[in-house]
JSON list of C-alpha atoms in Angstrom, two decimals:
[
{"chain": "A", "resi": 6, "resn": "UNK", "atom": "CA", "xyz": [-55.64, -1.42, -23.69]},
{"chain": "A", "resi": 7, "resn": "UNK", "atom": "CA", "xyz": [-53.33, -4.30, -24.61]},
{"chain": "A", "resi": 8, "resn": "UNK", "atom": "CA", "xyz": [-55.71, -7.25, -24.25]},
{"chain": "A", "resi": 9, "resn": "UNK", "atom": "CA", "xyz": [-59.27, -8.38, -23.79]},
{"chain": "A", "resi": 10, "resn": "UNK", "atom": "CA", "xyz": [-59.59, -11.96, -22.53]},
{"chain": "A", "resi": 11, "resn": "UNK", "atom": "CA", "xyz": [-62.68, -14.02, -23.25]},
{"chain": "A", "resi": 12, "resn": "UNK", "atom": "CA", "xyz": [-63.39, -17.64, -22.34]},
{"chain": "A", "resi": 13, "resn": "UNK", "atom": "CA", "xyz": [-66.62, -18.64, -24.13]},
{"chain": "A", "resi": 14, "resn": "UNK", "atom": "CA", "xyz": [-66.87, -21.87, -22.12]},
{"chain": "A", "resi": 15, "resn": "UNK", "atom": "CA", "xyz": [-66.38, -20.50, -18.58]},
{"chain": "A", "resi": 16, "resn": "UNK", "atom": "CA", "xyz": [-70.10, -20.41, -17.70]},
{"chain": "A", "resi": 17, "resn": "UNK", "atom": "CA", "xyz": [-70.75, -23.81, -19.28]},
{"chain": "A", "resi": 18, "resn": "UNK", "atom": "CA", "xyz": [-67.85, -25.44, -17.42]},
{"chain": "A", "resi": 19, "resn": "UNK", "atom": "CA", "xyz": [-69.03, -24.02, -14.09]},
{"chain": "A", "resi": 20, "resn": "UNK", "atom": "CA", "xyz": [-72.56, -25.31, -14.76]},
{"chain": "A", "resi": 21, "resn": "UNK", "atom": "CA", "xyz": [-71.30, -28.83, -15.51]},
{"chain": "A", "resi": 22, "resn": "UNK", "atom": "CA", "xyz": [-69.18, -28.83, -12.33]},
{"chain": "A", "resi": 23, "resn": "UNK", "atom": "CA", "xyz": [-72.23, -27.79, -10.31]},
{"chain": "A", "resi": 24, "resn": "UNK", "atom": "CA", "xyz": [-74.33, -30.58, -11.90]},
{"chain": "A", "resi": 25, "resn": "UNK", "atom": "CA", "xyz": [-71.59, -33.12, -11.13]},
{"chain": "A", "resi": 26, "resn": "UNK", "atom": "CA", "xyz": [-71.57, -32.04, -7.49]},
{"chain": "A", "resi": 27, "resn": "UNK", "atom": "CA", "xyz": [-75.38, -32.21, -7.25]},
{"chain": "A", "resi": 28, "resn": "UNK", "atom": "CA", "xyz": [-75.37, -35.69, -8.79]},
{"chain": "A", "resi": 29, "resn": "UNK", "atom": "CA", "xyz": [-72.62, -36.84, -6.42]},
{"chain": "A", "resi": 30, "resn": "UNK", "atom": "CA", "xyz": [-70.11, -37.22, -9.22]},
{"chain": "A", "resi": 31, "resn": "UNK", "atom": "CA", "xyz": [-67.60, -34.75, -7.85]},
{"chain": "A", "resi": 32, "resn": "UNK", "atom": "CA", "xyz": [-64.93, -37.48, -7.63]},
{"chain": "A", "resi": 33, "resn": "UNK", "atom": "CA", "xyz": [-65.71, -39.24, -10.90]},
{"chain": "A", "resi": 34, "resn": "UNK", "atom": "CA", "xyz": [-63.46, -42.08, -12.01]},
{"chain": "A", "resi": 35, "resn": "UNK", "atom": "CA", "xyz": [-63.56, -40.99, -15.63]},
{"chain": "A", "resi": 36, "resn": "UNK", "atom": "CA", "xyz": [-61.44, -38.27, -17.16]},
{"chain": "A", "resi": 37, "resn": "UNK", "atom": "CA", "xyz": [-63.29, -35.14, -18.24]},
{"chain": "A", "resi": 38, "resn": "UNK", "atom": "CA", "xyz": [-62.67, -32.96, -21.27]},
{"chain": "A", "resi": 39, "resn": "UNK", "atom": "CA", "xyz": [-60.52, -29.91, -20.73]},
{"chain": "A", "resi": 40, "resn": "UNK", "atom": "CA", "xyz": [-62.46, -26.89, -19.58]},
{"chain": "A", "resi": 41, "resn": "UNK", "atom": "CA", "xyz": [-59.95, -24.07, -19.63]},
{"chain": "A", "resi": 42, "resn": "UNK", "atom": "CA", "xyz": [-56.49, -22.81, -20.30]},
{"chain": "A", "resi": 43, "resn": "UNK", "atom": "CA", "xyz": [-55.25, -20.78, -17.31]},
{"chain": "A", "resi": 44, "resn": "UNK", "atom": "CA", "xyz": [-53.26, -17.73, -18.34]},
{"chain": "A", "resi": 45, "resn": "UNK", "atom": "CA", "xyz": [-51.17, -14.88, -16.92]},
{"chain": "A", "resi": 46, "resn": "UNK", "atom": "CA", "xyz": [-50.55, -11.75, -19.01]},
{"chain": "A", "resi": 47, "resn": "UNK", "atom": "CA", "xyz": [-48.50, -8.61, -18.42]},
{"chain": "A", "resi": 48, "resn": "UNK", "atom": "CA", "xyz": [-46.40, -5.93, -20.09]},
{"chain": "A", "resi": 49, "resn": "UNK", "atom": "CA", "xyz": [-42.70, -5.78, -19.41]},
{"chain": "A", "resi": 50, "resn": "UNK", "atom": "CA", "xyz": [-40.71, -3.05, -21.13]},
{"chain": "A", "resi": 51, "resn": "UNK", "atom": "CA", "xyz": [-41.74, -2.93, -24.79]},
{"chain": "A", "resi": 52, "resn": "UNK", "atom": "CA", "xyz": [-43.27, -6.43, -24.83]},
{"chain": "A", "resi": 53, "resn": "UNK", "atom": "CA", "xyz": [-46.65, -7.90, -23.97]},
{"chain": "A", "resi": 54, "resn": "UNK", "atom": "CA", "xyz": [-46.22, -11.42, -22.53]},
{"chain": "A", "resi": 55, "resn": "UNK", "atom": "CA", "xyz": [-48.78, -14.17, -21.92]},
{"chain": "A", "resi": 56, "resn": "UNK", "atom": "CA", "xyz": [-48.16, -17.55, -20.25]},
{"chain": "A", "resi": 57, "resn": "UNK", "atom": "CA", "xyz": [-50.65, -20.39, -20.86]},
{"chain": "A", "resi": 58, "resn": "UNK", "atom": "CA", "xyz": [-50.68, -23.51, -18.66]},
{"chain": "A", "resi": 59, "resn": "UNK", "atom": "CA", "xyz": [-50.68, -26.54, -20.97]},
{"chain": "A", "resi": 60, "resn": "UNK", "atom": "CA", "xyz": [-49.44, -29.48, -18.83]},
{"chain": "A", "resi": 61, "resn": "UNK", "atom": "CA", "xyz": [-48.99, -32.76, -20.63]},
{"chain": "A", "resi": 62, "resn": "UNK", "atom": "CA", "xyz": [-49.61, -31.24, -24.05]},
{"chain": "A", "resi": 63, "resn": "UNK", "atom": "CA", "xyz": [-47.51, -32.40, -27.00]},
{"chain": "A", "resi": 64, "resn": "UNK", "atom": "CA", "xyz": [-45.84, -29.22, -28.36]},
{"chain": "A", "resi": 65, "resn": "UNK", "atom": "CA", "xyz": [-46.65, -30.43, -31.89]},
{"chain": "A", "resi": 66, "resn": "UNK", "atom": "CA", "xyz": [-50.37, -30.13, -31.11]},
{"chain": "A", "resi": 67, "resn": "UNK", "atom": "CA", "xyz": [-50.14, -26.43, -30.18]},
{"chain": "A", "resi": 68, "resn": "UNK", "atom": "CA", "xyz": [-51.45, -24.09, -32.85]},
{"chain": "A", "resi": 69, "resn": "UNK", "atom": "CA", "xyz": [-51.22, -20.29, -32.73]},
{"chain": "A", "resi": 70, "resn": "UNK", "atom": "CA", "xyz": [-52.92, -18.04, -35.24]},
{"chain": "A", "resi": 71, "resn": "UNK", "atom": "CA", "xyz": [-53.60, -14.32, -35.52]},
{"chain": "A", "resi": 72, "resn": "UNK", "atom": "CA", "xyz": [-56.50, -12.95, -37.50]},
{"chain": "A", "resi": 73, "resn": "UNK", "atom": "CA", "xyz": [-56.87, -9.19, -37.28]},
{"chain": "A", "resi": 74, "resn": "UNK", "atom": "CA", "xyz": [-56.45, -8.45, -33.57]},
{"chain": "A", "resi": 75, "resn": "UNK", "atom": "CA", "xyz": [-57.51, -11.92, -32.37]},
{"chain": "A", "resi": 76, "resn": "UNK", "atom": "CA", "xyz": [-54.89, -14.40, -31.16]},
{"chain": "A", "resi": 77, "resn": "UNK", "atom": "CA", "xyz": [-56.16, -17.99, -31.07]},
{"chain": "A", "resi": 78, "resn": "UNK", "atom": "CA", "xyz": [-54.32, -20.70, -29.11]},
{"chain": "A", "resi": 79, "resn": "UNK", "atom": "CA", "xyz": [-55.38, -24.30, -29.71]},
{"chain": "A", "resi": 80, "resn": "UNK", "atom": "CA", "xyz": [-53.83, -27.35, -28.04]},
{"chain": "A", "resi": 81, "resn": "UNK", "atom": "CA", "xyz": [-54.61, -31.02, -27.45]},
{"chain": "A", "resi": 82, "resn": "UNK", "atom": "CA", "xyz": [-53.87, -33.36, -24.61]},
{"chain": "A", "resi": 83, "resn": "UNK", "atom": "CA", "xyz": [-54.29, -36.98, -25.63]},
{"chain": "A", "resi": 84, "resn": "UNK", "atom": "CA", "xyz": [-55.61, -39.80, -23.45]},
{"chain": "A", "resi": 85, "resn": "UNK", "atom": "CA", "xyz": [-52.75, -42.23, -22.81]},
{"chain": "A", "resi": 86, "resn": "UNK", "atom": "CA", "xyz": [-53.20, -45.46, -24.74]},
{"chain": "A", "resi": 87, "resn": "UNK", "atom": "CA", "xyz": [-51.95, -48.23, -22.46]},
{"chain": "A", "resi": 88, "resn": "UNK", "atom": "CA", "xyz": [-52.44, -51.89, -23.31]},
{"chain": "A", "resi": 89, "resn": "UNK", "atom": "CA", "xyz": [-54.07, -54.06, -20.64]},
{"chain": "A", "resi": 90, "resn": "UNK", "atom": "CA", "xyz": [-54.48, -51.12, -18.28]},
{"chain": "A", "resi": 91, "resn": "UNK", "atom": "CA", "xyz": [-57.39, -51.19, -15.85]},
{"chain": "A", "resi": 92, "resn": "UNK", "atom": "CA", "xyz": [-57.96, -47.61, -14.82]},
{"chain": "A", "resi": 93, "resn": "UNK", "atom": "CA", "xyz": [-58.64, -47.08, -11.12]},
{"chain": "A", "resi": 94, "resn": "UNK", "atom": "CA", "xyz": [-58.85, -43.30, -11.31]},
{"chain": "A", "resi": 95, "resn": "UNK", "atom": "CA", "xyz": [-58.77, -41.02, -14.36]},
{"chain": "A", "resi": 96, "resn": "UNK", "atom": "CA", "xyz": [-59.17, -37.41, -13.23]},
{"chain": "A", "resi": 97, "resn": "UNK", "atom": "CA", "xyz": [-56.67, -35.67, -15.47]},
{"chain": "A", "resi": 98, "resn": "UNK", "atom": "CA", "xyz": [-58.40, -33.74, -18.23]},
{"chain": "A", "resi": 99, "resn": "UNK", "atom": "CA", "xyz": [-57.88, -34.59, -21.90]},
{"chain": "A", "resi": 100, "resn": "UNK", "atom": "CA", "xyz": [-58.99, -33.40, -25.32]},
{"chain": "A", "resi": 101, "resn": "UNK", "atom": "CA", "xyz": [-58.52, -30.28, -27.39]},
{"chain": "A", "resi": 102, "resn": "UNK", "atom": "CA", "xyz": [-59.30, -26.78, -26.32]},
{"chain": "A", "resi": 103, "resn": "UNK", "atom": "CA", "xyz": [-59.02, -23.24, -27.55]},
{"chain": "A", "resi": 104, "resn": "UNK", "atom": "CA", "xyz": [-58.48, -19.82, -26.02]},
{"chain": "A", "resi": 105, "resn": "UNK", "atom": "CA", "xyz": [-58.87, -16.52, -27.85]},
{"chain": "A", "resi": 106, "resn": "UNK", "atom": "CA", "xyz": [-57.45, -13.15, -26.88]},
{"chain": "A", "resi": 107, "resn": "UNK", "atom": "CA", "xyz": [-58.42, -9.87, -28.47]},
{"chain": "A", "resi": 108, "resn": "UNK", "atom": "CA", "xyz": [-55.19, -7.90, -28.69]},
{"chain": "A", "resi": 109, "resn": "UNK", "atom": "CA", "xyz": [-54.87, -4.14, -28.77]},
{"chain": "A", "resi": 110, "resn": "UNK", "atom": "CA", "xyz": [-53.89, -2.53, -32.06]},
{"chain": "A", "resi": 111, "resn": "UNK", "atom": "CA", "xyz": [-50.76, -1.21, -30.37]},
{"chain": "A", "resi": 112, "resn": "UNK", "atom": "CA", "xyz": [-49.13, -4.67, -30.57]},
{"chain": "A", "resi": 113, "resn": "UNK", "atom": "CA", "xyz": [-46.91, -5.79, -33.47]},
{"chain": "A", "resi": 114, "resn": "UNK", "atom": "CA", "xyz": [-48.37, -9.26, -34.14]},
{"chain": "A", "resi": 115, "resn": "UNK", "atom": "CA", "xyz": [-46.04, -9.71, -37.13]},
{"chain": "A", "resi": 116, "resn": "UNK", "atom": "CA", "xyz": [-43.17, -10.10, -34.64]},
{"chain": "A", "resi": 117, "resn": "UNK", "atom": "CA", "xyz": [-44.96, -12.48, -32.22]},
{"chain": "A", "resi": 118, "resn": "UNK", "atom": "CA", "xyz": [-42.73, -15.17, -30.69]},
{"chain": "A", "resi": 119, "resn": "UNK", "atom": "CA", "xyz": [-43.80, -18.34, -28.87]},
{"chain": "A", "resi": 120, "resn": "UNK", "atom": "CA", "xyz": [-42.00, -21.01, -26.86]},
{"chain": "A", "resi": 121, "resn": "UNK", "atom": "CA", "xyz": [-43.09, -24.05, -24.82]},
{"chain": "A", "resi": 122, "resn": "UNK", "atom": "CA", "xyz": [-41.21, -25.20, -21.73]},
{"chain": "A", "resi": 123, "resn": "UNK", "atom": "CA", "xyz": [-42.24, -27.36, -18.77]},
{"chain": "A", "resi": 124, "resn": "UNK", "atom": "CA", "xyz": [-45.92, -27.32, -19.72]},
{"chain": "A", "resi": 125, "resn": "UNK", "atom": "CA", "xyz": [-46.12, -23.54, -20.15]},
{"chain": "A", "resi": 126, "resn": "UNK", "atom": "CA", "xyz": [-46.61, -21.81, -23.51]},
{"chain": "A", "resi": 127, "resn": "UNK", "atom": "CA", "xyz": [-45.09, -18.32, -23.49]},
{"chain": "A", "resi": 128, "resn": "UNK", "atom": "CA", "xyz": [-46.18, -15.81, -26.12]},
{"chain": "A", "resi": 129, "resn": "UNK", "atom": "CA", "xyz": [-44.32, -12.51, -26.45]},
{"chain": "A", "resi": 130, "resn": "UNK", "atom": "CA", "xyz": [-45.59, -9.70, -28.66]},
{"chain": "A", "resi": 131, "resn": "UNK", "atom": "CA", "xyz": [-43.64, -6.45, -29.02]},
{"chain": "A", "resi": 132, "resn": "UNK", "atom": "CA", "xyz": [-45.42, -3.16, -28.66]},
{"chain": "A", "resi": 133, "resn": "UNK", "atom": "CA", "xyz": [-45.55, -1.50, -32.09]},
{"chain": "A", "resi": 134, "resn": "UNK", "atom": "CA", "xyz": [-42.95, 1.22, -32.60]},
{"chain": "A", "resi": 135, "resn": "UNK", "atom": "CA", "xyz": [-45.63, 3.88, -33.19]},
{"chain": "A", "resi": 136, "resn": "UNK", "atom": "CA", "xyz": [-47.33, 2.99, -29.86]},
{"chain": "A", "resi": 137, "resn": "UNK", "atom": "CA", "xyz": [-44.21, 3.21, -27.70]},
{"chain": "A", "resi": 138, "resn": "UNK", "atom": "CA", "xyz": [-43.81, 6.18, -25.44]},
{"chain": "A", "resi": 139, "resn": "UNK", "atom": "CA", "xyz": [-41.01, 8.48, -26.45]},
{"chain": "A", "resi": 140, "resn": "UNK", "atom": "CA", "xyz": [-39.42, 11.63, -25.16]},
{"chain": "A", "resi": 141, "resn": "UNK", "atom": "CA", "xyz": [-39.73, 14.75, -27.30]},
{"chain": "A", "resi": 142, "resn": "UNK", "atom": "CA", "xyz": [-36.83, 17.21, -27.17]},
{"chain": "A", "resi": 143, "resn": "UNK", "atom": "CA", "xyz": [-37.79, 20.86, -26.92]},
{"chain": "A", "resi": 144, "resn": "UNK", "atom": "CA", "xyz": [-35.31, 23.29, -28.46]},
{"chain": "A", "resi": 145, "resn": "UNK", "atom": "CA", "xyz": [-34.98, 26.95, -27.53]},
{"chain": "A", "resi": 146, "resn": "UNK", "atom": "CA", "xyz": [-35.09, 29.62, -30.21]},
{"chain": "A", "resi": 147, "resn": "UNK", "atom": "CA", "xyz": [-34.77, 33.39, -29.92]},
{"chain": "A", "resi": 148, "resn": "UNK", "atom": "CA", "xyz": [-37.34, 34.10, -32.62]},
{"chain": "A", "resi": 149, "resn": "UNK", "atom": "CA", "xyz": [-40.78, 32.62, -33.24]},
{"chain": "A", "resi": 150, "resn": "UNK", "atom": "CA", "xyz": [-40.77, 29.57, -35.52]},
{"chain": "A", "resi": 151, "resn": "UNK", "atom": "CA", "xyz": [-43.09, 29.57, -38.54]},
{"chain": "A", "resi": 152, "resn": "UNK", "atom": "CA", "xyz": [-45.37, 26.55, -38.82]},
{"chain": "A", "resi": 153, "resn": "UNK", "atom": "CA", "xyz": [-47.46, 26.24, -42.00]},
{"chain": "A", "resi": 154, "resn": "UNK", "atom": "CA", "xyz": [-47.47, 30.00, -42.68]},
{"chain": "A", "resi": 155, "resn": "UNK", "atom": "CA", "xyz": [-48.18, 30.97, -39.05]},
{"chain": "A", "resi": 156, "resn": "UNK", "atom": "CA", "xyz": [-45.87, 31.97, -36.25]},
{"chain": "A", "resi": 157, "resn": "UNK", "atom": "CA", "xyz": [-46.08, 30.19, -32.92]},
{"chain": "A", "resi": 158, "resn": "UNK", "atom": "CA", "xyz": [-47.54, 33.33, -31.32]},
{"chain": "A", "resi": 159, "resn": "UNK", "atom": "CA", "xyz": [-50.50, 33.02, -33.67]},
{"chain": "A", "resi": 160, "resn": "UNK", "atom": "CA", "xyz": [-49.79, 35.85, -36.10]},
{"chain": "A", "resi": 161, "resn": "UNK", "atom": "CA", "xyz": [-49.84, 35.14, -39.80]},
{"chain": "A", "resi": 162, "resn": "UNK", "atom": "CA", "xyz": [-46.41, 35.32, -41.43]},
{"chain": "A", "resi": 163, "resn": "UNK", "atom": "CA", "xyz": [-47.97, 37.02, -44.47]},
{"chain": "A", "resi": 164, "resn": "UNK", "atom": "CA", "xyz": [-49.66, 39.66, -42.29]},
{"chain": "A", "resi": 165, "resn": "UNK", "atom": "CA", "xyz": [-46.32, 40.51, -40.65]},
{"chain": "A", "resi": 166, "resn": "UNK", "atom": "CA", "xyz": [-44.70, 41.07, -44.01]},
{"chain": "A", "resi": 167, "resn": "UNK", "atom": "CA", "xyz": [-47.44, 43.53, -45.05]},
{"chain": "A", "resi": 168, "resn": "UNK", "atom": "CA", "xyz": [-47.08, 45.51, -41.82]},
{"chain": "A", "resi": 169, "resn": "UNK", "atom": "CA", "xyz": [-43.31, 45.96, -42.21]}
]
């Protein structure tokens, strides 16, 4: 397994949305705090790739950290500070938010790379060399090969010498 995704606020966000709808505040005029960080994740070749939607986020506010097998992504979207503005509608979310991914041990987090373009953070983590699939070459021999004092057929090499 390459990844386990967990959003600790998913249930809470859904509950608040339901309360807003019950209270008739579904189309509120005030901006709400961010409630999630949509993500796509997949493996391509020898890399695990994750894309996080972070529209309107200043790249300088994005923080990535890895502790053990947990990748933490933190970002902030600031409320625009406009002088003399009278807001008519403010539906775009703002604030800081975090998403954590539990990565499989087969990923080489020391070689993680991240880039931000057009509101999407892309994180690429190579699969560790020891976890990559590889082809094993089988060689043909005319005689049994000794492995740790035993022949492949299961007879002890020492026992053969005594019999001869």
